mmCIF file of C-alpha atoms in Angstrom:
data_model
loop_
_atom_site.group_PDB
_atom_site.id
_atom_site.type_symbol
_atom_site.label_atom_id
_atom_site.label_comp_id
_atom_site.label_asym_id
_atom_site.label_seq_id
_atom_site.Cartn_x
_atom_site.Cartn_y
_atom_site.Cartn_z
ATOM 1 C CA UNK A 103 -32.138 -50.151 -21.687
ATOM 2 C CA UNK A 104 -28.917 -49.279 -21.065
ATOM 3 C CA UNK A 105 -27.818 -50.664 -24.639
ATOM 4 C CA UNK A 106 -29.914 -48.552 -26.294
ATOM 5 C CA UNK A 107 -29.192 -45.541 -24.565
ATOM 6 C CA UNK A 108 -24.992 -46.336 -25.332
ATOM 7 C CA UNK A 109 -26.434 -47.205 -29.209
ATOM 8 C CA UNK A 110 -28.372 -43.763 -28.482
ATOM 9 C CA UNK A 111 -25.226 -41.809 -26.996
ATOM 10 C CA UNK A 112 -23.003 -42.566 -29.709
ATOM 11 C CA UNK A 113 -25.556 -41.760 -32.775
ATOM 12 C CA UNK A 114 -25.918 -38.439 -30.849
ATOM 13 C CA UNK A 115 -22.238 -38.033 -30.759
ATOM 14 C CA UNK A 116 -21.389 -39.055 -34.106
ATOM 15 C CA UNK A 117 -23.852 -36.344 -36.051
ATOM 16 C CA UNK A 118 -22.276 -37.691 -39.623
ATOM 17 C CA UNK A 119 -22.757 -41.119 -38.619
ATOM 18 C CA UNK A 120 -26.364 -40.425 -38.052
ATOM 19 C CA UNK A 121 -27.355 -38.457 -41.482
ATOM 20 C CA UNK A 122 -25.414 -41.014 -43.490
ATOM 21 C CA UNK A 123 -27.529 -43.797 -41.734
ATOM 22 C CA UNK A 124 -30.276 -41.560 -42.387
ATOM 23 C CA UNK A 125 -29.820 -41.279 -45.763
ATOM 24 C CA UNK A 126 -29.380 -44.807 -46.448
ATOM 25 C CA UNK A 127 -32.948 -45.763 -44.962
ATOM 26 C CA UNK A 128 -34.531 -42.823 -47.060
ATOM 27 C CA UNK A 129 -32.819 -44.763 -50.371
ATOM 28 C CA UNK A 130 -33.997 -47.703 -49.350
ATOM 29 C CA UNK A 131 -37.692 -45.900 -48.448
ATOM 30 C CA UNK A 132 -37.877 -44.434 -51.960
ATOM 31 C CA UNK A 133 -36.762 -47.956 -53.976
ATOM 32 C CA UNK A 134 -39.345 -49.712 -51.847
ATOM 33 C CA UNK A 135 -42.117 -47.370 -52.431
ATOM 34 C CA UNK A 136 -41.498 -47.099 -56.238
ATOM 35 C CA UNK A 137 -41.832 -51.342 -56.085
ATOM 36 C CA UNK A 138 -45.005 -50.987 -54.375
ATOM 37 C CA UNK A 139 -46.470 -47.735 -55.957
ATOM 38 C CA UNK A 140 -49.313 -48.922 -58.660
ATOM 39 C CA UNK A 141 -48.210 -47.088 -61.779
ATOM 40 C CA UNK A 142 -51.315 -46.505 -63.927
ATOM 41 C CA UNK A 143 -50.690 -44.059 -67.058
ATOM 42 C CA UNK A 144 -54.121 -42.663 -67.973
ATOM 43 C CA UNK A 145 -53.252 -43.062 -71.424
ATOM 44 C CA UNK A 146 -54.662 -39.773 -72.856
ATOM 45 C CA UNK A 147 -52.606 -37.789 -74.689
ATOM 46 C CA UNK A 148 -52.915 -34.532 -72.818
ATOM 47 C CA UNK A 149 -52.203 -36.039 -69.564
ATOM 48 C CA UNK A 150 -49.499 -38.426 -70.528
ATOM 49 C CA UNK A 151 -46.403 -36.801 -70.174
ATOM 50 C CA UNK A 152 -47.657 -34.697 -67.239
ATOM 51 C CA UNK A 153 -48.416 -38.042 -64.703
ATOM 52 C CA UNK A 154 -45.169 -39.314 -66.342
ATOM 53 C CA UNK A 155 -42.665 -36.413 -65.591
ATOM 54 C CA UNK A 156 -44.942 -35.976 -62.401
ATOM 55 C CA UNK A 157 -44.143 -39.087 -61.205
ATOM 56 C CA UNK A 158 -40.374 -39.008 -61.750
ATOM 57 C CA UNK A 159 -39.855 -35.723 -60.528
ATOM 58 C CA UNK A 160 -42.441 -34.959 -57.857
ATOM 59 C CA UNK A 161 -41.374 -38.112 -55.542
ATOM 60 C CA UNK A 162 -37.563 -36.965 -55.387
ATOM 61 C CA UNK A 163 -38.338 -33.161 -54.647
ATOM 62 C CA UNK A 164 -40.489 -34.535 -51.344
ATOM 63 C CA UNK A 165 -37.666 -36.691 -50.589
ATOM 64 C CA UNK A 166 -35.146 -34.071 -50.761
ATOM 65 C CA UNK A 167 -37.105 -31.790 -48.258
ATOM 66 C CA UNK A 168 -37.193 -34.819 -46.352
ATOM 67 C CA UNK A 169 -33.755 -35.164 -46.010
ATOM 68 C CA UNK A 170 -33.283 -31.506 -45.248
ATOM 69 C CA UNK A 171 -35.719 -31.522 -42.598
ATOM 70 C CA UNK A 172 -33.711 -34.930 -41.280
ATOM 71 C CA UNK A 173 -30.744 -33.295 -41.191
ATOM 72 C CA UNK A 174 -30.268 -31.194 -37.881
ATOM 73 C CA UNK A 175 -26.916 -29.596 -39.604
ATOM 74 C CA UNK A 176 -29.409 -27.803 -41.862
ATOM 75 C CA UNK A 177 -30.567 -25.807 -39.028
ATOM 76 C CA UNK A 178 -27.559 -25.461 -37.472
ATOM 77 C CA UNK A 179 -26.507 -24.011 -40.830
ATOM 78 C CA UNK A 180 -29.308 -21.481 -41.473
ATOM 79 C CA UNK A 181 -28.643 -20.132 -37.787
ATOM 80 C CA UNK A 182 -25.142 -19.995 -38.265
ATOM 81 C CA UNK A 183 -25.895 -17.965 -41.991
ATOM 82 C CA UNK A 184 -28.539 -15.585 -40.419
ATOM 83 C CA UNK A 185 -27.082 -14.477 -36.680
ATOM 84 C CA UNK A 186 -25.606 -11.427 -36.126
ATOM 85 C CA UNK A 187 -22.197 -10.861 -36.176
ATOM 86 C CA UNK A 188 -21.223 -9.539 -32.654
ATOM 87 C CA UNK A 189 -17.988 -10.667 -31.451
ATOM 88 C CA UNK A 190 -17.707 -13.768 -33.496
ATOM 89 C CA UNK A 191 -16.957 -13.331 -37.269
ATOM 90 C CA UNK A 192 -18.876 -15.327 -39.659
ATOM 91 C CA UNK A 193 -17.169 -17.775 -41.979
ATOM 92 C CA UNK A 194 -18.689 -18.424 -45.434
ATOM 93 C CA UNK A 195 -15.794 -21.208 -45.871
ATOM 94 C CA UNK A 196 -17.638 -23.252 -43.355
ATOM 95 C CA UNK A 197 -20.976 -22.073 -44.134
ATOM 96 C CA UNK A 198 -20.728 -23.056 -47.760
ATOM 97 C CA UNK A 199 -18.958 -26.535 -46.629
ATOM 98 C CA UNK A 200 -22.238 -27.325 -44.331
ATOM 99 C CA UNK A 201 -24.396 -26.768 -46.895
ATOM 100 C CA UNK A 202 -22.652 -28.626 -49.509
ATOM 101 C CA UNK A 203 -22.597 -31.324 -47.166
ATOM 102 C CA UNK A 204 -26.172 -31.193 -46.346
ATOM 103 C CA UNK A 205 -27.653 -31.127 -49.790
ATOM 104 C CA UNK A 206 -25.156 -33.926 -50.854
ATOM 105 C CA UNK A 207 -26.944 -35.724 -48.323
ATOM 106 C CA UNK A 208 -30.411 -34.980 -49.221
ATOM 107 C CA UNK A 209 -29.717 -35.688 -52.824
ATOM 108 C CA UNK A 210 -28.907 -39.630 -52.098
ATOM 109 C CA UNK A 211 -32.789 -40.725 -51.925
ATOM 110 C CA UNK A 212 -33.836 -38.681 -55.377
ATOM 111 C CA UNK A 213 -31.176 -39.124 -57.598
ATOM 112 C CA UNK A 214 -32.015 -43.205 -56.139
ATOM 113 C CA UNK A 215 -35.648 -42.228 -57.300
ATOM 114 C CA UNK A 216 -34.523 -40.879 -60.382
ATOM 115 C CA UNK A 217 -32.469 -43.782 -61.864
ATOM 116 C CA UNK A 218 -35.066 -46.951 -60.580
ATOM 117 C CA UNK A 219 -37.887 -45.235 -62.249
ATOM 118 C CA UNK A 220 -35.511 -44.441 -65.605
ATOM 119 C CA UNK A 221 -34.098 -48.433 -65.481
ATOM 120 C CA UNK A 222 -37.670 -49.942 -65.088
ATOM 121 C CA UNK A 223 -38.698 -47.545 -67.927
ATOM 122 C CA UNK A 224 -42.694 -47.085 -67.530
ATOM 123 C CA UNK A 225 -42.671 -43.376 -66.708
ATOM 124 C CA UNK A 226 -40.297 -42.181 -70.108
ATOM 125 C CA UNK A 227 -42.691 -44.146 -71.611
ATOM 126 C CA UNK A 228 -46.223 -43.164 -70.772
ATOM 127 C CA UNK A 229 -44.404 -39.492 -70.969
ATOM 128 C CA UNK A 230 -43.311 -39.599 -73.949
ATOM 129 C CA UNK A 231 -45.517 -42.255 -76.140
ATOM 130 C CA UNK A 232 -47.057 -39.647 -78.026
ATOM 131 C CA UNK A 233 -43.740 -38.029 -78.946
ATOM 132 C CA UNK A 234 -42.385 -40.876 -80.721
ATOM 133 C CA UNK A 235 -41.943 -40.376 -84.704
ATOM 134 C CA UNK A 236 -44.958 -42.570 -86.146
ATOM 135 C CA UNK A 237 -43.163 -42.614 -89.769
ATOM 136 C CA UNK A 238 -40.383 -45.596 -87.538
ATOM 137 C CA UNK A 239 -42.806 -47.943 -87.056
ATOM 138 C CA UNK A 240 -45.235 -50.031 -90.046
ATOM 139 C CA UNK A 241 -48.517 -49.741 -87.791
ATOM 140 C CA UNK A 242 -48.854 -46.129 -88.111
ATOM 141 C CA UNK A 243 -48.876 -46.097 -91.935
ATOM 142 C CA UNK A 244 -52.824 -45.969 -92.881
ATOM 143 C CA UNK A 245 -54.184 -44.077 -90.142
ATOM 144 C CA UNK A 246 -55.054 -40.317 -89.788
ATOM 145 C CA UNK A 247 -53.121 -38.065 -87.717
ATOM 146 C CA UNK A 248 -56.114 -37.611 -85.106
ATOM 147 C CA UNK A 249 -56.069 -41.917 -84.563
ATOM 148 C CA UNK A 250 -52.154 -42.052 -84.610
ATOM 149 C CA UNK A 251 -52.137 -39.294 -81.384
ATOM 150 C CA UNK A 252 -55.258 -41.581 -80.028
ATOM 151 C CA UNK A 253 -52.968 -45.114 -80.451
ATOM 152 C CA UNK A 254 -49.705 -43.396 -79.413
ATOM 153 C CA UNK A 255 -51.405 -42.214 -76.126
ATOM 154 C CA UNK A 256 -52.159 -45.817 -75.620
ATOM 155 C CA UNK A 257 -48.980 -47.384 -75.951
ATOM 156 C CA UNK A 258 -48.252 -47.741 -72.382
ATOM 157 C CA UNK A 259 -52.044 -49.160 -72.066
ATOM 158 C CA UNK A 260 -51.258 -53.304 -72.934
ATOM 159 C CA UNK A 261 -54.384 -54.050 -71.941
ATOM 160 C CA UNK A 262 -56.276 -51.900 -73.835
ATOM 161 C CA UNK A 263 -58.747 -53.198 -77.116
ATOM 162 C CA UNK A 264 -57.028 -50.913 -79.554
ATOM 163 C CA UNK A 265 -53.306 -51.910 -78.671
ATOM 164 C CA UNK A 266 -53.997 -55.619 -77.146
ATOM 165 C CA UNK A 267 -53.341 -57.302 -81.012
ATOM 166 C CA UNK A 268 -51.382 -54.011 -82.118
ATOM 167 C CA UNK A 269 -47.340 -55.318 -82.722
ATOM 168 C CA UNK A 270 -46.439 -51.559 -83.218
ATOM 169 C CA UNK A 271 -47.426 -51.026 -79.605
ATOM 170 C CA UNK A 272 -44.460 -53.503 -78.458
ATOM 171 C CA UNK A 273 -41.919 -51.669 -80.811
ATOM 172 C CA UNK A 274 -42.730 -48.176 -79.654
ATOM 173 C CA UNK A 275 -42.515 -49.767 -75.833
ATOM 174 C CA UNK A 276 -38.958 -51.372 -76.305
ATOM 175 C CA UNK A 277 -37.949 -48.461 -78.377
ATOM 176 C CA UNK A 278 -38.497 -45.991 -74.892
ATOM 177 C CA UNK A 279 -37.335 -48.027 -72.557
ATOM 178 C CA UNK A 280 -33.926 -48.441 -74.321
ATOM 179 C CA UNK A 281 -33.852 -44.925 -74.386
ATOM 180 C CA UNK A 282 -35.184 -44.334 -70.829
ATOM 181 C CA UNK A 283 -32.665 -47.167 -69.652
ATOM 182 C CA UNK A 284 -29.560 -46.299 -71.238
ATOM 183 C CA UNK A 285 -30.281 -42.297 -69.689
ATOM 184 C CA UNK A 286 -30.329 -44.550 -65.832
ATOM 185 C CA UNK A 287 -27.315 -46.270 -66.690
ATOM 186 C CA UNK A 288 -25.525 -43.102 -68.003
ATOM 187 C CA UNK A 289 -26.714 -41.145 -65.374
ATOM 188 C CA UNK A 290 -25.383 -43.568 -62.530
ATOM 189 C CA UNK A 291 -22.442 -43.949 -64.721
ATOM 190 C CA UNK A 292 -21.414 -40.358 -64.321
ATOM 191 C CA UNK A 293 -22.490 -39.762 -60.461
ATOM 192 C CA UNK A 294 -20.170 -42.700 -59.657
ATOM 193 C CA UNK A 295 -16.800 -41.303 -62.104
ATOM 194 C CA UNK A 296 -17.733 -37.856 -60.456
ATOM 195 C CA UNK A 297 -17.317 -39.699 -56.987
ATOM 196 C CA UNK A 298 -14.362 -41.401 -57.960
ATOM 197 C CA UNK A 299 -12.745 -38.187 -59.366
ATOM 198 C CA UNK A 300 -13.622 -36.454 -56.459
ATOM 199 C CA UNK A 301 -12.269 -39.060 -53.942
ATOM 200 C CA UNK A 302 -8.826 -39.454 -55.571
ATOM 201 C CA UNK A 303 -8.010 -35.992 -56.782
ATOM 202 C CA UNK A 304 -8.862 -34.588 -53.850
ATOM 203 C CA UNK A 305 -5.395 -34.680 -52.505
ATOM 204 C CA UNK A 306 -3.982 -32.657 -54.997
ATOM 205 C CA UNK A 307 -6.282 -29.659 -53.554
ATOM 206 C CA UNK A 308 -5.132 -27.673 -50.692
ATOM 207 C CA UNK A 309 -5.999 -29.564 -48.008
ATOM 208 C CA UNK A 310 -5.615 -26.937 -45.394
ATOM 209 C CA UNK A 311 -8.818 -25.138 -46.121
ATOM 210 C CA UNK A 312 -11.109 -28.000 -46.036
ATOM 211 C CA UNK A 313 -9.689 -29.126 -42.923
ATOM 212 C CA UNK A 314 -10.515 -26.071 -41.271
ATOM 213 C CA UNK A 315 -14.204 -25.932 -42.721
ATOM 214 C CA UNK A 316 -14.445 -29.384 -41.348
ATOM 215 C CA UNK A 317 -13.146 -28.639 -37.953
ATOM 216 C CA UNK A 318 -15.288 -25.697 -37.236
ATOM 217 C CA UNK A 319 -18.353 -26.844 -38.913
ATOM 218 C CA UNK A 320 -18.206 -29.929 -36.555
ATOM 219 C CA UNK A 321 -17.344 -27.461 -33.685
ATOM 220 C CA UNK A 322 -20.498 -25.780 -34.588
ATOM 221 C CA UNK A 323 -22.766 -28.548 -34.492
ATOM 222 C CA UNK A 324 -21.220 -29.420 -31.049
ATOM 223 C CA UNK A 325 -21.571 -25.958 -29.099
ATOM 224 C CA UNK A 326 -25.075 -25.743 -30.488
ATOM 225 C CA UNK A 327 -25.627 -29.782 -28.267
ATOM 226 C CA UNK A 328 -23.845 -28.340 -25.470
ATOM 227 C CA UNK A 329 -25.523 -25.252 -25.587
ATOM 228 C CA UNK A 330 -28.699 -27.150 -25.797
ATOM 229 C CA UNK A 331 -27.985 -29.714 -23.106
ATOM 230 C CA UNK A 332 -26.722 -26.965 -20.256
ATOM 231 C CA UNK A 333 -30.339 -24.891 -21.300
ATOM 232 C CA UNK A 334 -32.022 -27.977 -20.412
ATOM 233 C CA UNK A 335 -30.037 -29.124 -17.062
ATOM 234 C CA UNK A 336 -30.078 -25.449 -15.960
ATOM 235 C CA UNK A 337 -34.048 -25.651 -16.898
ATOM 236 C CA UNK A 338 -34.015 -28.654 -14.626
ATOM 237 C CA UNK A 339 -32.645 -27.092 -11.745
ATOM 238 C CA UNK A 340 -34.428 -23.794 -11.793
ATOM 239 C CA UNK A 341 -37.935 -25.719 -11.855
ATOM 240 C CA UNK A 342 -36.081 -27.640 -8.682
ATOM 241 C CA UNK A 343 -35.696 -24.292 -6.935
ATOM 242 C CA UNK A 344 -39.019 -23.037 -8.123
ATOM 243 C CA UNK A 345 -41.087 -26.181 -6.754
ATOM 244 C CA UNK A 346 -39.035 -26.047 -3.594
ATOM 245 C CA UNK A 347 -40.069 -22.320 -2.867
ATOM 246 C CA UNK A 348 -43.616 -23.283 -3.689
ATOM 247 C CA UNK A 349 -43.661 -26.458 -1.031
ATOM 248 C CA UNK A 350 -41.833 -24.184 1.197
ATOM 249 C CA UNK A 351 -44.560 -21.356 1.055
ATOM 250 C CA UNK A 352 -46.794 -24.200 1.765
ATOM 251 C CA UNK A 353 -44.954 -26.067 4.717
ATOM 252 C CA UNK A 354 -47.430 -25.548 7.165
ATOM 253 C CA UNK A 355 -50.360 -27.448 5.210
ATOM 254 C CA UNK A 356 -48.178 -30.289 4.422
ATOM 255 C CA UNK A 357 -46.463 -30.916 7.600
ATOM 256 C CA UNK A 358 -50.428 -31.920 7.982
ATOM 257 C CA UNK A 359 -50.047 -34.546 5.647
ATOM 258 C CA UNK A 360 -47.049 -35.919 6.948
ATOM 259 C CA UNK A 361 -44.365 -35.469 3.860
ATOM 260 C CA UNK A 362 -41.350 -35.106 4.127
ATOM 261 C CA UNK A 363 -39.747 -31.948 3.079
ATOM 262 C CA UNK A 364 -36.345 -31.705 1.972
ATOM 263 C CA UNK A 365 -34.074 -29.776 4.513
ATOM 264 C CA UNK A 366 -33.214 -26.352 4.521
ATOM 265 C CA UNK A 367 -29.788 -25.853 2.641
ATOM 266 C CA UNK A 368 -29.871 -28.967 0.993
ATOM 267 C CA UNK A 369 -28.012 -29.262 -2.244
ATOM 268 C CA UNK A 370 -28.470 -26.035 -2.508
ATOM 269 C CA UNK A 371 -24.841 -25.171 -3.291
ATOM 270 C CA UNK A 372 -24.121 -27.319 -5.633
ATOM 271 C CA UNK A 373 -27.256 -26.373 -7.592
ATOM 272 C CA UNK A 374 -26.242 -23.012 -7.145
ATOM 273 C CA UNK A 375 -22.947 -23.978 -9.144
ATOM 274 C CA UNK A 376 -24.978 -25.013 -11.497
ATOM 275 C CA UNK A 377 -26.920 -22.836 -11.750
ATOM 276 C CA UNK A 378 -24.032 -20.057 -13.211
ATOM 277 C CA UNK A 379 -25.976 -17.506 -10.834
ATOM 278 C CA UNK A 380 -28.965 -17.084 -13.303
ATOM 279 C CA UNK A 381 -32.141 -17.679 -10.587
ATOM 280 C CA UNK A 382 -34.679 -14.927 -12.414
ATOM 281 C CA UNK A 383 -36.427 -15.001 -15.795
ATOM 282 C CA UNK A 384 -35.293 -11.570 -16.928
ATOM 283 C CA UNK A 385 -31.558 -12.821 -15.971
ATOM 284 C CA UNK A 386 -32.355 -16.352 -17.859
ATOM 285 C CA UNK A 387 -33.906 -14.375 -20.646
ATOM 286 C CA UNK A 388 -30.424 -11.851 -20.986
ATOM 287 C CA UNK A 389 -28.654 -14.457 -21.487
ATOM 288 C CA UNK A 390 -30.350 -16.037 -23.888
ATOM 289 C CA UNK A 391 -30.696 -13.099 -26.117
ATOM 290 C CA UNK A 392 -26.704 -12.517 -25.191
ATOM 291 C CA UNK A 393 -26.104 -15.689 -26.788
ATOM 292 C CA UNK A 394 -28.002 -15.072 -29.999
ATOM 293 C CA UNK A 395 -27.175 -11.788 -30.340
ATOM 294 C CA UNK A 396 -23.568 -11.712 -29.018
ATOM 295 C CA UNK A 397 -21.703 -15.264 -29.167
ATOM 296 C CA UNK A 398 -18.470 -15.028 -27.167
ATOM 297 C CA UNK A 399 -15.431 -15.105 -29.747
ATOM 298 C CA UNK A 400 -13.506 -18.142 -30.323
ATOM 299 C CA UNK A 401 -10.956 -17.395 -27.983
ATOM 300 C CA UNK A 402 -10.456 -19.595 -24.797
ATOM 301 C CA UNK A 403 -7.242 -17.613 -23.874
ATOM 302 C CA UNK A 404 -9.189 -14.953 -22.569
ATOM 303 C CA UNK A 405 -11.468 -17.199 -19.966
ATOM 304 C CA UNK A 406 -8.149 -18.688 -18.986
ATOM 305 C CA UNK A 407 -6.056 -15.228 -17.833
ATOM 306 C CA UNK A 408 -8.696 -14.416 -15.802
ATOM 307 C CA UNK A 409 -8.251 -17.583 -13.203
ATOM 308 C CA UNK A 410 -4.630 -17.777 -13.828
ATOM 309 C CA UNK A 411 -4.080 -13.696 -12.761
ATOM 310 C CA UNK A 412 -6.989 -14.239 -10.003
ATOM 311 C CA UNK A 413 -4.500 -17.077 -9.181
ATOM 312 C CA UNK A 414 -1.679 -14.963 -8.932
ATOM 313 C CA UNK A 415 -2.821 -12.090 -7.384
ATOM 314 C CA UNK A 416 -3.941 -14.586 -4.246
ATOM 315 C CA UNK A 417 -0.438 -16.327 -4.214
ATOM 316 C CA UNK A 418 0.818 -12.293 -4.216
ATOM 317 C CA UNK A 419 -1.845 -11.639 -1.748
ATOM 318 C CA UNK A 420 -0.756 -14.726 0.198
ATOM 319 C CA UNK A 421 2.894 -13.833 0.312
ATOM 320 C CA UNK A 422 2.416 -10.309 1.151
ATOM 321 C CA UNK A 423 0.406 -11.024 4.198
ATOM 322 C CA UNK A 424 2.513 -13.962 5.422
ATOM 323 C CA UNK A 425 6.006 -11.220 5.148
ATOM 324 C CA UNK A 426 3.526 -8.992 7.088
ATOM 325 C CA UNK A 427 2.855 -11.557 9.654
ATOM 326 C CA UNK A 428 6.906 -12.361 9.773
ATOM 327 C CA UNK A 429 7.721 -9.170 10.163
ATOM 328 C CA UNK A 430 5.056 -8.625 13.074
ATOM 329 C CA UNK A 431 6.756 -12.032 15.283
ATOM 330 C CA UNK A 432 10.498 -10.239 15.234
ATOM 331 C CA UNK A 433 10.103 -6.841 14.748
ATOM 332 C CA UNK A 434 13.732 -6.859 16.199
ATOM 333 C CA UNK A 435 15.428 -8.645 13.660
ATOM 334 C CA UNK A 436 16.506 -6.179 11.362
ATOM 335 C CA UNK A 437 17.663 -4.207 13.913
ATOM 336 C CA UNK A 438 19.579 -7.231 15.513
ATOM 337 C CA UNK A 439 21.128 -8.213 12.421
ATOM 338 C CA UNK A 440 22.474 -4.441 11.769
ATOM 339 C CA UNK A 441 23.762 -4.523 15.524
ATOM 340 C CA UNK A 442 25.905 -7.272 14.627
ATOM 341 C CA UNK A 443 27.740 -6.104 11.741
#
């Protein structure tokens, strides 16, 4: 247990970690359900190229609202986008990194999608068997127009009667799936010079800017956690205190029972720390609506003059009352020290 909750407590630390792993398992989900999806063109011609293009595109637009819905920076991004400003200005620098980042993300499992079904082929061709130019191939020569839409349409059918002995079916098959295999090979082509371009000529680019939408994104995604994790330990501890003033109001009926109640005062200042001083709803509920409405600024100077002048003011306090207290033992000793000169 206690290796799984480290393995736990780092994935929950390392938020890029996670949607990269994340990422790489919905990839692998959409390759492995293409290999075991039963592809079976209806072989009519007005519902070819709709199952075809249906099957290559449908798939990756699920999988990309998958990914979005995976992705916990895509909330944190559409609350970040949509709060009001209050004292905190909004930053479209690091909004518009987040989502970049985000639908980069979501777009690994589709574009994945995308190139198997183009390299194996079967949907470009039941989509577009009825497209193909009958005058390219010698089987098409003697028949009517109505019979060469009919055959077409049945191209991607092998084990149909009309196309089982037909040797212009096989040309019009390897003709598509040249074509539908040299579009997967130029599309993956181009992603991977795109990423290549990208990661080398991205020094030349001020590097200044992204490393600030970086920084604060991240900072983002980690005061939304700790925000998150102090609602819930505070929600601990107020159900505590809440419990405890029930059992309380009840002591007298279980003292019958024999239980043990906690003592009075017992952690109760330390919870009380904890606490921040919020023990009602309508306090708990302020807050809350403070902290949507009216995030504190990005400025930890100010929550550190206040200790260091409360600081002060004691150690001025402090000094003032010990002169006092000096000054009250030899009341004399001014006047001594004047006698002597």
């Amino acid at each position: 247990m206690d290796r799984f909750r480290m393995i736990f407590q780092y994935f929950q630390s390392n938020s890029e970690s996670v949607m990269n792993g994340i990422c790489g398992l919905l990839a692998l989900a959409s390759v492995k359900m293409y290999t075991c999806f039963d592809f079976s063109c209806p072989c009519l011609p007005q519902y070819n190229m709709a199952y075809g293009l249906g099957i290559m595109f449908v798939p990756p637009v699920i999988l990309f609202l998958c990914g979005l819905i995976l992705n916990r920076q895509s909330l944190v991004m559409l609350d970040e986008w949509r709060r009001p400003q209050g004292h905190r200005r909004k930053d479209l620098a690091v909004i518009r990194y987040m989502c970049s980042s985000i639908v980069q993300r979501a777009m690994v499992a589709p574009v994945v999608w995308i190139i198997v079904t183009l390299l194996d082929g079967k949907c470009l061709i039941c989509a577009f068997s009825g497209s193909v130019d009958p005058e390219k191939f010698v089987g098409f020569a003697n028949v009517t127009s109505v019979q060469v839409e009919q055959l077409l349409a049945k191209v991607p059918c092998k084990d149909d009667e009309l196309m089982r002995n037909n040797t212009s079916r096989k040309a019009v098959s390897r003709y598509l799936r040249c074509w539908s295999q040299a579009l997967g090979w130029s599309i993956l082509l181009i992603l991977i010079v795109a990423a290549f371009l990208a990661r080398w000529l991205r020094p030349c680019f001020n590097q200044a800017t992204l490393l600030q939408a970086r920084h604060w994104s991240n900072y983002i995604d980690m005061e939304q956690k700790i925000f998150e994790e102090t609602c819930c330990e505070h929600s601990r501890l107020f159900a505590h205190k809440c419990i405890l003033h029930f059992f309380e109001s009840m002591r007298q009926e279980i003292k019958l029972h024999n239980f043990n109640l906690p003592r009075e005062g017992e952690r109760d200042e330390g919870e009380e720390d904890l606490l921040r001083g919020m023990t009602d709803q309508d306090q708990v509920n302020k807050l809350l609506k403070t902290w949507y409405y009216d995030k504190p600024p990005l400025d930890v100077s100010q929550t550190l003059k206040e200790p260091c002048q409360a600081s002060a003011q004691s150690k001025d306090q402090q000094a003032d009352d010990s002169g006092d207290h000096t000054f009250l033992q030899n009341p004399n000793s001014k006047g001594s020290a004047s006698g002597h000169a």
